[in-house]
XYZ file of C-alpha atoms in Angstrom:
737
model
C 0.000 0.000 0.000
C 2.826 2.397 0.848
C 4.517 1.598 -2.430
C 1.305 2.162 -4.343
C 0.797 5.484 -2.596
C 4.360 6.586 -3.375
C 3.974 5.590 -7.020
C 0.632 7.448 -7.214
C 2.094 10.597 -5.689
C 5.121 10.342 -7.932
C 2.880 10.013 -10.936
C 0.917 13.078 -9.959
C 4.125 15.010 -9.407
C 5.375 13.871 -12.778
C 2.182 14.922 -14.511
C 2.279 18.279 -12.763
C 5.931 18.790 -13.721
C 5.172 17.876 -17.328
C 2.153 20.215 -17.436
C 4.181 23.019 -15.940
C 7.097 22.474 -18.312
C 4.919 22.384 -21.413
C 2.725 25.331 -20.465
C 3.431 28.493 -22.404
C 1.986 31.905 -21.746
C -0.130 32.847 -24.763
C -0.450 36.278 -26.273
C -3.049 38.513 -24.689
C -6.463 37.716 -26.097
C -7.631 40.745 -28.128
C -11.244 39.837 -27.464
C -10.744 40.540 -23.763
C -9.288 43.944 -24.457
C -11.997 45.567 -26.533
C -15.444 44.083 -27.040
C -19.058 45.068 -26.804
C -22.357 43.268 -26.521
C -24.851 43.849 -29.313
C -28.594 43.693 -28.707
C -31.016 43.162 -31.577
C -34.682 43.952 -32.143
C -37.034 41.123 -33.043
C -36.568 41.970 -36.744
C -32.806 41.451 -36.498
C -31.808 45.114 -36.639
C -29.400 46.494 -34.041
C -31.099 47.917 -30.956
C -28.010 48.898 -28.927
C -24.369 48.135 -28.303
C -22.955 48.009 -24.826
C -19.459 47.396 -23.515
C -15.726 47.650 -24.131
C -15.356 51.092 -25.656
C -15.125 52.736 -22.234
C -11.650 51.584 -21.297
C -8.476 53.627 -20.675
C -5.475 51.639 -19.448
C -3.206 53.307 -16.871
C 0.176 52.551 -15.337
C 0.158 51.191 -11.813
C 2.046 54.296 -10.698
C -1.050 56.338 -11.557
C -3.095 54.450 -8.988
C -2.493 55.595 -5.387
C -0.746 52.944 -3.293
C -3.505 52.720 -0.729
C -6.135 52.384 -3.463
C -4.114 49.441 -4.796
C -4.306 47.947 -1.331
C -8.086 48.459 -1.295
C -8.234 45.813 -4.036
C -5.658 43.541 -2.432
C -7.430 43.717 0.944
C -10.751 42.897 -0.690
C -9.553 40.122 -3.014
C -6.080 38.755 -2.210
C -4.120 40.163 0.744
C -1.244 37.663 0.216
C -0.776 38.734 -3.403
C 2.850 39.844 -3.010
C 3.921 36.643 -1.221
C 1.802 33.868 -2.756
C 2.882 31.870 -5.833
C -0.070 33.113 -7.847
C -2.642 30.582 -6.686
C -4.633 29.792 -3.566
C -4.146 26.041 -3.171
C -7.116 25.384 -0.908
C -9.409 27.648 -2.898
C -8.186 26.039 -6.112
C -8.850 22.490 -4.916
C -12.271 23.502 -3.655
C -13.177 25.069 -7.011
C -11.901 22.077 -9.008
C -13.809 19.672 -6.784
C -17.069 21.549 -7.214
C -16.690 21.747 -10.985
C -15.794 18.064 -11.422
C -18.668 16.929 -9.210
C -21.223 19.151 -10.908
C -21.638 21.333 -7.848
C -21.885 25.093 -7.588
C -19.121 26.914 -9.456
C -16.765 28.638 -7.040
C -13.921 31.009 -7.773
C -11.100 30.363 -5.308
C -9.099 32.668 -7.580
C -6.244 34.963 -6.660
C -5.723 38.314 -8.354
C -3.108 36.619 -10.545
C -5.639 33.992 -11.621
C -8.289 36.626 -12.332
C -5.786 38.569 -14.423
C -4.853 35.431 -16.355
C -8.505 34.579 -16.971
C -9.340 38.141 -18.090
C -6.290 38.598 -20.314
C -5.299 35.226 -21.783
C -8.255 32.877 -21.499
C -12.004 32.813 -22.074
C -14.664 33.312 -19.422
C -15.954 29.746 -19.829
C -16.263 27.654 -16.677
C -14.599 24.291 -17.418
C -12.038 22.032 -15.770
C -9.668 22.403 -18.744
C -9.785 26.189 -18.637
C -9.306 26.153 -14.861
C -6.213 23.925 -15.100
C -4.703 26.175 -17.788
C -5.448 29.193 -15.569
C -3.583 27.546 -12.682
C -0.544 26.573 -14.774
C -0.234 29.999 -16.383
C -0.711 31.704 -13.002
C 2.177 29.683 -11.555
C 4.410 30.343 -14.527
C 3.608 33.959 -15.290
C 5.816 35.161 -12.437
C 8.845 34.190 -14.570
C 7.889 36.772 -17.189
C 6.008 39.440 -15.265
C 6.535 41.218 -11.973
C 3.817 41.400 -9.339
C 3.399 45.080 -10.185
C 2.773 44.272 -13.844
C 0.221 41.626 -12.898
C -1.631 43.995 -10.562
C -1.612 46.699 -13.234
C -3.077 44.255 -15.759
C -5.716 43.166 -13.261
C -6.843 46.717 -12.472
C -7.077 47.532 -16.187
C -8.924 44.355 -17.186
C -11.696 44.202 -14.570
C -15.290 45.175 -15.297
C -16.727 47.601 -12.740
C -20.280 48.198 -13.962
C -21.664 51.333 -15.661
C -19.931 50.164 -18.877
C -16.551 50.860 -17.241
C -13.616 48.583 -18.086
C -10.503 49.327 -16.106
C -9.957 51.453 -13.022
C -9.536 54.712 -14.954
C -12.978 54.388 -16.543
C -14.439 53.324 -13.195
C -13.024 56.409 -11.467
C -14.610 58.621 -14.116
C -18.093 57.074 -14.166
C -18.424 56.756 -10.383
C -16.655 59.882 -9.091
C -15.889 62.038 -12.149
C -12.196 61.785 -11.184
C -9.054 60.267 -12.625
C -7.728 57.094 -11.015
C -4.803 59.079 -9.627
C -7.242 61.278 -7.681
C -9.146 58.502 -5.930
C -9.230 58.465 -2.127
C -8.923 55.343 0.003
C -12.636 55.492 0.728
C -13.594 55.832 -2.948
C -11.166 53.064 -3.860
C -12.803 50.774 -1.307
C -16.158 51.190 -3.059
C -14.719 50.694 -6.556
C -12.948 47.554 -5.353
C -16.312 46.323 -4.067
C -17.975 46.706 -7.479
C -15.822 43.973 -9.034
C -17.914 41.253 -7.365
C -21.404 42.557 -8.253
C -21.130 45.364 -10.797
C -24.721 45.187 -12.098
C -26.158 45.789 -8.612
C -23.608 48.116 -7.025
C -23.565 50.408 -10.069
C -26.928 51.712 -8.799
C -25.657 52.533 -5.301
C -26.449 56.225 -5.828
C -30.206 55.680 -6.443
C -31.177 52.201 -5.270
C -31.494 51.788 -1.472
C -30.897 48.020 -1.593
C -27.819 48.405 -3.788
C -26.524 51.195 -1.558
C -26.987 49.084 1.574
C -25.081 46.195 0.006
C -22.376 48.517 -1.325
C -21.971 50.151 2.083
C -21.589 46.759 3.759
C -18.908 45.691 1.276
C -17.174 49.082 1.526
C -17.082 48.739 5.317
C -15.612 45.243 4.966
C -12.813 46.522 2.698
C -11.864 49.271 5.156
C -11.905 46.772 8.028
C -9.617 44.476 6.046
C -7.290 47.409 5.321
C -6.959 48.008 9.036
C -6.554 44.306 9.787
C -3.606 43.948 7.408
C -2.156 47.232 8.738
C -2.434 49.289 5.556
C -4.381 51.940 7.457
C -4.495 52.525 11.192
C -7.495 51.807 13.370
C -7.900 55.550 13.803
C -7.947 56.054 10.041
C -10.513 53.302 9.659
C -12.799 55.034 12.151
C -12.189 58.351 10.434
C -13.267 56.959 7.049
C -16.297 55.243 8.544
C -17.323 58.394 10.408
C -17.044 60.441 7.195
C -19.659 58.189 5.676
C -20.128 56.117 2.549
C -18.755 57.868 -0.566
C -21.967 57.796 -2.618
C -21.167 57.625 -6.349
C -22.056 60.495 -8.642
C -25.154 60.130 -10.836
C -24.591 57.883 -13.808
C -24.836 59.407 -17.275
C -25.185 56.451 -19.648
C -24.206 56.421 -23.278
C -26.703 57.914 -25.690
C -27.603 54.430 -26.877
C -29.227 53.673 -23.517
C -31.622 56.624 -23.531
C -35.404 56.400 -23.656
C -36.763 52.874 -23.356
C -33.583 51.230 -24.688
C -31.923 51.096 -21.279
C -34.856 49.152 -19.809
C -34.976 46.786 -22.777
C -31.246 46.058 -22.640
C -31.357 45.566 -18.879
C -34.334 43.187 -19.168
C -32.640 41.149 -21.895
C -29.380 41.063 -19.955
C -31.089 39.782 -16.819
C -33.024 37.178 -18.794
C -29.782 36.025 -20.405
C -28.077 35.606 -17.045
C -31.111 33.815 -15.568
C -31.273 31.280 -18.404
C -27.580 30.504 -18.876
C -24.386 29.993 -16.922
C -23.192 33.467 -17.889
C -22.384 35.787 -15.028
C -22.645 39.537 -14.918
C -18.862 39.742 -15.141
C -18.771 37.501 -18.215
C -21.373 39.566 -20.007
C -19.499 42.646 -18.910
C -16.445 41.499 -20.854
C -18.518 41.605 -24.015
C -18.499 39.579 -27.195
C -22.141 38.456 -27.136
C -24.910 38.966 -29.680
C -28.267 38.960 -27.911
C -31.426 38.699 -30.002
C -34.578 39.916 -28.261
C -38.348 39.610 -28.677
C -38.833 43.376 -28.542
C -40.722 44.802 -31.520
C -39.261 48.180 -32.479
C -42.550 49.601 -33.783
C -44.567 48.412 -30.794
C -42.036 49.792 -28.281
C -42.172 53.132 -30.084
C -45.985 53.048 -30.148
C -46.225 52.262 -26.425
C -43.823 55.061 -25.505
C -45.697 57.472 -27.792
C -49.056 56.553 -26.237
C -47.732 57.238 -22.730
C -46.266 60.538 -23.908
C -49.565 61.532 -25.535
C -51.505 60.812 -22.342
C -49.001 62.749 -20.241
C -49.057 65.711 -22.646
C -52.850 65.756 -22.582
C -53.406 65.377 -18.840
C -50.245 66.047 -16.801
C -48.857 69.501 -16.094
C -46.412 69.152 -13.186
C -45.117 72.700 -13.628
C -48.513 74.203 -12.857
C -50.327 71.458 -10.927
C -48.575 69.984 -7.891
C -50.697 66.833 -7.970
C -49.133 65.869 -11.324
C -45.601 65.595 -9.956
C -43.931 62.177 -9.649
C -46.651 60.334 -11.596
C -45.263 57.161 -13.159
C -46.448 54.622 -15.719
C -45.416 51.026 -16.298
C -46.651 48.822 -19.132
C -45.987 45.474 -20.780
C -47.285 43.871 -23.962
C -47.155 40.121 -24.579
C -47.943 37.761 -27.445
C -50.379 35.275 -25.809
C -49.505 32.499 -28.254
C -45.894 32.297 -27.074
C -45.247 34.508 -24.027
C -42.901 36.764 -26.021
C -42.643 40.226 -24.489
C -43.001 42.487 -27.517
C -42.958 45.876 -25.780
C -42.234 47.473 -22.422
C -42.597 50.915 -20.953
C -40.259 51.216 -17.998
C -40.414 54.909 -17.162
C -39.028 58.268 -18.210
C -35.658 56.749 -19.199
C -32.205 56.112 -17.803
C -31.049 59.353 -19.376
C -33.568 61.171 -17.160
C -32.392 59.455 -13.987
C -35.230 56.923 -13.722
C -33.496 53.561 -13.296
C -36.259 51.220 -12.166
C -38.066 49.359 -14.928
C -41.692 50.026 -13.965
C -42.812 47.201 -16.256
C -40.827 44.651 -14.269
C -41.190 46.257 -10.837
C -43.316 44.817 -8.060
C -44.909 46.808 -5.262
C -47.973 48.345 -6.928
C -51.227 46.648 -5.760
C -53.239 45.298 -8.681
C -56.695 45.773 -7.151
C -59.712 44.466 -9.010
C -57.630 43.249 -11.936
C -57.097 40.216 -9.681
C -60.815 39.294 -9.668
C -60.614 37.195 -12.876
C -58.263 34.872 -10.974
C -60.952 34.457 -8.273
C -63.502 33.580 -10.926
C -61.188 31.086 -12.637
C -60.496 29.360 -9.299
C -64.232 29.156 -8.580
C -64.932 27.666 -12.007
C -62.197 25.055 -11.512
C -62.753 24.158 -7.850
C -66.270 25.223 -6.929
C -67.126 26.871 -3.610
C -68.065 25.543 -0.175
C -71.396 27.324 0.210
C -72.691 25.018 2.937
C -70.378 24.147 5.843
C -69.314 20.513 5.908
C -70.486 19.779 2.369
C -68.593 19.302 -0.884
C -67.881 22.385 -3.024
C -70.791 23.479 -5.204
C -70.322 24.308 -8.907
C -69.940 28.005 -9.684
C -70.610 29.808 -12.980
C -70.775 33.501 -13.912
C -74.537 33.327 -13.346
C -74.090 32.347 -9.672
C -75.533 35.040 -7.415
C -73.839 36.595 -4.396
C -74.761 39.457 -2.109
C -73.443 42.705 -3.595
C -74.614 45.082 -0.882
C -72.177 47.363 0.872
C -71.063 46.486 4.403
C -71.975 42.800 4.455
C -70.203 40.499 6.893
C -67.894 37.927 5.296
C -68.033 34.252 6.255
C -65.479 31.491 5.906
C -66.050 27.925 4.668
C -67.155 26.906 8.161
C -69.941 29.483 8.029
C -68.351 31.650 10.725
C -68.247 35.402 10.285
C -64.707 36.780 10.104
C -63.599 38.889 13.067
C -62.428 42.482 12.952
C -61.228 43.866 16.304
C -61.355 47.384 14.866
C -65.075 47.253 14.118
C -67.591 48.136 16.882
C -69.394 44.869 16.194
C -66.179 42.860 16.285
C -66.956 41.503 12.794
C -65.512 42.239 9.372
C -67.859 44.334 7.242
C -66.635 44.403 3.646
C -67.156 47.705 1.874
C -67.788 48.774 -1.696
C -66.983 52.228 -2.971
C -70.639 53.108 -3.109
C -73.614 52.230 -0.945
C -75.685 51.020 -3.898
C -78.164 48.329 -2.845
C -77.119 45.775 -5.427
C -78.786 42.918 -3.610
C -77.920 39.461 -4.923
C -76.217 39.878 -8.297
C -74.481 37.469 -10.647
C -70.708 37.179 -10.612
C -70.819 38.395 -14.210
C -72.558 41.592 -13.132
C -70.236 42.017 -10.151
C -67.231 41.738 -12.490
C -68.800 44.205 -14.933
C -69.404 46.837 -12.289
C -66.435 45.789 -10.139
C -68.448 45.230 -6.968
C -66.166 44.040 -4.175
C -68.390 42.150 -1.781
C -69.364 39.216 -4.052
C -65.729 38.486 -4.923
C -64.427 38.725 -1.369
C -67.133 36.307 -0.242
C -66.552 34.066 -3.270
C -62.830 33.929 -2.503
C -63.486 32.852 1.075
C -65.839 30.096 -0.085
C -63.390 28.888 -2.764
C -60.478 28.972 -0.315
C -57.190 30.845 -0.264
C -55.101 27.860 -1.360
C -57.243 27.263 -4.441
C -57.139 30.921 -5.471
C -53.420 31.201 -4.799
C -52.671 28.068 -6.834
C -54.819 29.387 -9.685
C -52.761 32.582 -9.657
C -49.496 30.643 -9.672
C -50.593 28.422 -12.550
C -51.715 31.473 -14.522
C -48.182 32.900 -14.264
C -47.954 35.061 -11.142
C -45.036 34.609 -8.757
C -45.559 33.479 -5.182
C -43.325 36.206 -3.741
C -45.657 38.875 -5.133
C -48.851 37.423 -3.608
C -50.372 38.859 -0.424
C -51.153 36.946 2.760
C -54.392 35.054 3.287
C -56.642 38.027 4.025
C -60.025 38.963 2.573
C -58.291 41.810 0.734
C -56.264 39.218 -1.188
C -59.278 38.448 -3.367
C -59.626 42.039 -4.542
C -55.994 42.743 -5.273
C -53.665 43.519 -2.377
C -50.966 41.480 -4.177
C -48.271 43.317 -6.125
C -47.192 41.455 -9.295
C -45.351 43.338 -12.022
C -47.017 44.623 -15.162
C -45.209 41.870 -17.085
C -46.586 39.144 -14.842
C -50.124 40.539 -14.886
C -50.038 40.688 -18.679
C -48.797 37.098 -18.691
C -51.616 35.924 -16.392
C -54.224 37.507 -18.689
C -52.387 35.961 -21.647
C -53.198 32.578 -20.068
C -56.907 33.403 -20.347
C -56.351 34.665 -23.894
C -54.515 31.482 -24.903
C -57.339 29.196 -23.832
C -55.780 28.275 -20.497
C -52.223 27.576 -21.724
C -49.578 29.476 -19.766
C -46.300 30.543 -21.363
C -43.483 31.951 -19.270
C -42.754 35.515 -20.399
C -39.457 35.694 -22.263
C -37.401 38.425 -23.914
C -34.417 36.675 -25.549
C -34.597 34.271 -28.475
C -30.901 33.659 -29.171
C -27.460 34.388 -27.715
C -24.350 33.972 -29.874
C -20.734 34.058 -28.679
C -17.745 33.608 -30.973
C -20.011 32.244 -33.671
C -21.544 29.639 -31.373
C -25.195 29.765 -30.323
C -25.601 29.200 -26.609
C -28.238 26.690 -25.436
C -31.266 27.551 -23.319
C -32.946 30.315 -25.288
C -35.742 28.606 -27.173
C -39.307 29.803 -26.681
C -40.662 28.302 -23.419
C -43.136 25.501 -23.930
C -46.679 26.218 -22.868
C -48.261 24.321 -19.990
C -51.942 23.692 -19.330
C -52.852 25.988 -16.425
C -56.635 25.576 -16.550
C -59.254 23.997 -18.811
C -60.004 25.887 -21.999
C -63.608 26.151 -20.831
C -62.473 28.082 -17.752
C -60.242 30.468 -19.697
C -62.864 31.102 -22.378
C -65.547 31.730 -19.742
C -63.345 34.294 -17.980
C -62.661 35.972 -21.330
C -66.395 36.086 -22.028
C -67.045 37.788 -18.691
C -64.206 40.264 -19.280
C -65.677 41.104 -22.675
C -68.789 42.248 -20.837
C -66.629 44.531 -18.674
C -65.669 46.352 -21.876
C -69.127 46.133 -23.452
C -71.179 47.458 -20.576
C -69.085 47.774 -17.417
C -66.192 49.791 -16.072
C -64.036 49.217 -19.158
C -66.251 50.848 -21.784
C -63.536 53.363 -22.694
C -61.598 50.480 -24.277
C -64.337 50.174 -26.907
C -62.451 52.900 -28.766
C -60.128 50.154 -30.067
C -62.937 48.988 -32.361
C -62.046 45.309 -32.034
C -63.279 42.415 -29.895
C -61.730 43.224 -26.522
C -61.690 41.727 -23.042
C -60.278 43.536 -20.053
C -60.460 44.724 -16.482
C -59.940 48.058 -14.782
C -58.378 48.490 -11.371
C -58.061 51.207 -8.740
C -56.885 50.917 -5.130
C -57.694 52.676 -1.856
C -56.961 56.395 -1.805
C -56.305 56.119 -5.564
C -52.692 55.082 -5.020
C -52.648 52.999 -8.175
C -54.755 52.518 -11.271
C -54.602 49.747 -13.865
C -56.113 48.592 -17.098
C -55.294 45.143 -18.463
C -56.920 44.230 -21.750
C -56.481 41.906 -24.679
C -57.520 40.918 -28.154
C -56.913 37.415 -29.565
C -53.488 38.577 -30.813
C -52.105 40.781 -28.037
C -52.269 41.354 -24.261
C -51.225 44.644 -22.658
C -51.205 45.803 -19.046
C -50.853 49.442 -17.994
C -50.243 50.581 -14.417
C -50.149 54.114 -13.073
C -48.983 55.281 -9.666
C -47.323 58.178 -7.904
C -44.080 58.066 -5.923
C -41.476 60.633 -4.994
C -38.104 59.118 -6.039
C -36.542 60.532 -2.871
C -39.225 59.184 -0.518
C -40.311 55.592 -1.067
C -44.003 54.821 -0.788
C -47.032 55.200 -3.020
C -48.974 58.448 -2.748
C -52.585 59.274 -3.573
C -53.268 60.295 -7.155
C -56.298 62.384 -6.255
C -56.223 65.495 -8.399
C -53.767 64.045 -10.929
C -54.600 65.196 -14.431
C -57.358 67.362 -13.027
C -59.379 64.260 -12.071
C -60.799 64.386 -8.565
C -60.423 60.594 -8.510
C -58.107 58.612 -10.776
C -59.543 55.318 -12.004
C -58.116 52.576 -14.173
C -60.818 53.399 -16.718
C -59.331 56.854 -17.302
C -55.671 57.557 -18.108
C -54.411 53.923 -18.017
C -57.129 52.859 -20.469
C -56.277 55.853 -22.650
C -52.650 54.659 -22.830
C -53.825 51.122 -23.571
C -56.224 52.165 -26.340
C -53.714 54.461 -28.034
C -51.017 51.809 -28.017
C -53.208 48.888 -29.078
C -54.624 50.910 -31.979
C -51.130 51.423 -33.391
C -49.812 47.975 -32.450
C -52.641 46.138 -34.217
C -52.821 48.401 -37.243
C -52.913 46.317 -40.404
C -53.596 43.075 -38.543
C -56.860 41.220 -39.230
C -59.704 41.498 -36.752
C -59.983 38.188 -34.925
C -62.791 36.827 -32.784
C -62.558 35.217 -29.355
C -63.742 31.609 -29.050
C -67.305 31.164 -27.882
C -67.837 30.610 -24.179
C -69.132 27.151 -23.216
C -72.719 26.670 -22.058
C -72.328 26.327 -18.290
C -75.900 26.919 -17.272
C -77.067 28.197 -13.906
C -74.451 27.967 -11.194
C -75.094 27.506 -7.505
C -76.164 30.670 -5.692
C -75.077 31.863 -2.302
C -77.616 31.051 0.430
C -80.358 33.667 0.481
C -80.260 34.534 -3.214
C -83.599 34.686 -5.055
C -84.481 32.062 -7.647
C -82.836 32.644 -11.047
C -84.709 34.025 -14.013
C -84.320 32.393 -17.441
C -82.263 35.261 -18.859
C -79.610 34.794 -16.202
C -78.667 31.388 -17.621
C -77.202 32.919 -20.774
C -73.436 32.415 -21.167
C -72.870 36.034 -22.170
C -74.732 39.158 -21.196
C -76.301 41.126 -24.019
C -74.845 44.614 -24.043
C -77.215 47.401 -23.169
C -76.653 51.056 -22.548
C -73.392 51.421 -20.603
C -73.975 51.337 -16.892
C -72.426 53.849 -14.564
C -69.158 52.320 -13.406
C -68.923 51.536 -9.725
C -65.462 52.081 -8.320
C -63.941 49.536 -6.050
C -61.137 49.384 -3.581
C -58.474 46.750 -3.386
C -57.739 47.376 0.240
C -61.206 47.344 1.783
C -61.023 45.266 4.889
C -57.338 46.104 5.191
C -57.133 49.242 7.300
C -54.301 47.777 9.342
C -52.589 45.597 6.758
C -52.857 47.511 3.509
C -49.980 49.955 3.429
C -48.929 50.055 -0.210
C -45.340 48.856 -0.610
C -42.856 50.698 -2.767
C -42.353 49.461 -6.313
C -39.222 47.308 -6.634
C -37.321 45.488 -9.366
C -36.587 41.713 -9.509
C -33.668 42.329 -7.355
C -35.808 44.046 -4.700
C -34.694 47.581 -5.450
C -37.183 50.362 -4.799
C -38.370 52.773 -7.434
C -35.519 54.922 -8.559
C -33.123 51.982 -8.393
C -32.167 49.054 -10.578
C -34.690 45.923 -12.206
C -37.464 40.545 -11.550
C -35.366 39.393 -12.681
C -35.185 40.472 -15.463
C -38.281 39.099 -17.006
C -38.629 36.321 -15.232
C -39.154 38.427 -13.378
C -46.168 44.174 -10.956
C -52.799 48.271 -9.529
C -56.275 48.544 -8.368
C -59.893 47.871 -7.857
C -61.616 48.333 -11.103
C -63.590 51.428 -11.689
C -63.947 54.284 -13.977
C -65.713 57.567 -14.196
C -67.579 57.428 -10.893
C -67.927 60.433 -8.656
C -68.785 58.393 -5.611
C -67.389 59.294 -2.199
C -64.022 57.979 -1.094
C -64.443 54.553 0.510
C -63.926 53.873 4.185
C -61.849 50.701 4.533
C -62.219 48.268 7.375
C -59.772 45.943 9.017
C -58.958 42.613 7.442
C -56.968 40.563 9.949
C -54.084 38.457 8.702
C -54.504 34.787 9.421
C -51.490 32.739 10.538
C -49.954 29.884 8.632
C -49.872 31.533 5.212
C -47.172 33.077 3.055
C -45.865 36.318 4.564
C-alpha cells in the first residue's frame, strides 16, 4: 500500500511537472481587451451596443498605493507573497466543478488577471487547469506590479466601465490618480457585483449592500495594517462615498436602457453566464422586442401625459409614473415594455418589471377562474358546489364575510367585532351574478366568493396562470380584490393565459445568444403548460368582454375590435390599472405616484385634473392608443365562444334565477355607470402600499425581476362616488408572509 501510494504521488508530481514544463503563456487575447455586446430587435436590426469602448489603461504608478491595497485587501491580501494561486481555494473550485456542484472562484488576483487577459470566461475544468498553470508560470515573465496593473485595467466595474480609470470617471468624475482610500474601497467592491452596485447612488438596496462591502474593505485594510485603526474610524465616520449620478451612453436613452437591462437579466437567468462575463462583451443577444410596438407604447404614454399632466402648474401631477408590458399570448414573447421616463432622465427602475404596486380588481378574474375550476363551499361541511358567472352573491355594501365553516370573520377594529366588507358606493345591489359584479367591479361578491373557494385554491390558480408566489399577499379577505403586487409583465402574462385558452407561457425576452459564432443553449421559446381547462379560460374571457361592453371598461371600446379587459383602482387612488387583450395581443398598464426621494405610493387624487383617478381613465387611454397602433394592419380576430355552463349555484339567500340569467354572455345594453372599487377594503391595518421594486428588490428609482422572469387597483372608472372607508382585514397565521 505504501509503495502504491508513493507511485501514485510520484505520478501526480510527474504529470504536474510535465504540465508546468509544457505550459506556455499565450499572447493577450484581443477579445478581452476591446469588445461590446450587441442587442437586436425582433426583426434582427441592431437595438443597442454596450461594452468595451469605455476603457483607458493606466500605469500602476497612476493608482495611489492605498487604493491598490483596497483591491488587495478585498480580493487577495497575500498577493505579493503567494505563488499566484490559492491552493485550498483552487482544490475547492476544481472539486465543485468536477462533481457538478456550484461553481466557485477560489481565484487569486493573478488567476483573475490570467482569466481576463489570456483565457475565455468559460467555466470548465480544462480552462481552470490552464489558468492555474499559467498563473504559476507567469511570475517568470512578469513582476507582481505588472500583474496587478493588468488586473486593475482588465476588470469590469459596472456602468460600462472597463478598467480602473474608466471606473473612477463614471463613479466619481475623477481620474484614477485622484481617488481616495474610501472611494477606492467602493470601486474595489464593485468587481464582485457590478450590475447591482452600479446603482448605489439611487437604489437603497444596492446602496446598503455597497456600504456593507465598503465597510468590509476598510476593516480588512486596518486588519492587514495598511491603514491605522484611527484612520478606519475616520473613514467610517465620514460616511459612505456615494457615487455620482450615472450618465449612460446615448444608446441607452429612452426605453432602450430598460430593454437592454431586461434582456441582460433574462440572459443571465437562463444561462451559466455571469454579470462579469457579459461585462467582458463579445455576445450577440437577439430579443423579442418589436421596435414599432415599443415606439408606439412610448408614444401613447407621452400623448396621455401631454394631454393630462402639467407638473409645472399642478402639484398633484408631480412624480406620476407609468409602467406597461405587452405580450404575445400564443408564445409569451414580451413584444414591448414601458419602464419609465428613461435612464437618461435618472429613472433607473423598470416600472414594467417592478413589483410593489397593488393590482386591485384586476385580480378578480383569478378568483372567478379558481371558482370555475374548484367550486365553492357554500354550505359548511359539504362538498364544493359548482360556480358559474350566473351564480348570485350578495353585492350590498357592508356585508359580513363568512369562511367555509360558516363563521363570520372577526375584525377587532369594528364596533361589532366583525368584518364588514365595503364597496366604494352604498348602492343596494342585492344578490347579483358574478358576471354583473365583475362588470361593475363590486367588491363584496368576490371577497365572499374567494373565502368560499379557499385561499389555497385561489393562490394556486394565480401561480398556474403565471404570477409569482413572492408577489402574492397573505391570506386576508383583501387578497381576493388585489392587495398582491405582481409586475405589469406578470399581470399581462396571467391575462395571456386566459387569452390562450388556459395555456400558460413563461414571459421571455431573448430568443438567441451567440458568442464567438456559437449559439448558446437555453434560449428557445418556453413551452406552454396547461394551467386551466379551456372552458375556464374562455368563460373568464367572455365575462371580461362584458366589462368592456357594458361595465367599467367601456372606454376600451375605442379600439374597435373584440376586446376583453379589467380596470383596477386601489384605496386612496394610489394605483390605477387597465389590463386588456384581443386574440393577438395582451397589454397591461399601471399608473402610480411616488417621490423618487421618498419611497411609498402616494394618492393620485387630483392628478390630471381628475378628482379621482380610475383605471378606466388615463391607463385605459394609454392602452387604447397603443393597441390601436400595435394592431394596425392586422386582421380582426374573434374570441372563441364561451361554453354553455348553465345556472351555477347561488349563495344562500339569493332569489331564484330568471331564465335570462342562464345565458353564457350578457347582451350589451346602454353602458352602466361604473362603480369604483377598492383593493384594500377590509385592510385598514394591513394595507400599506409597498414601494415598487425590481426583480432584485430595489425600490423605485433603483435598478430591475429578474429580469423578465421576473407588478394596480380595484376596477372602476368615471364614478364620482365618495371615497371609501376601509375596514380591518386581519391576517390569518400559517400563510405566506
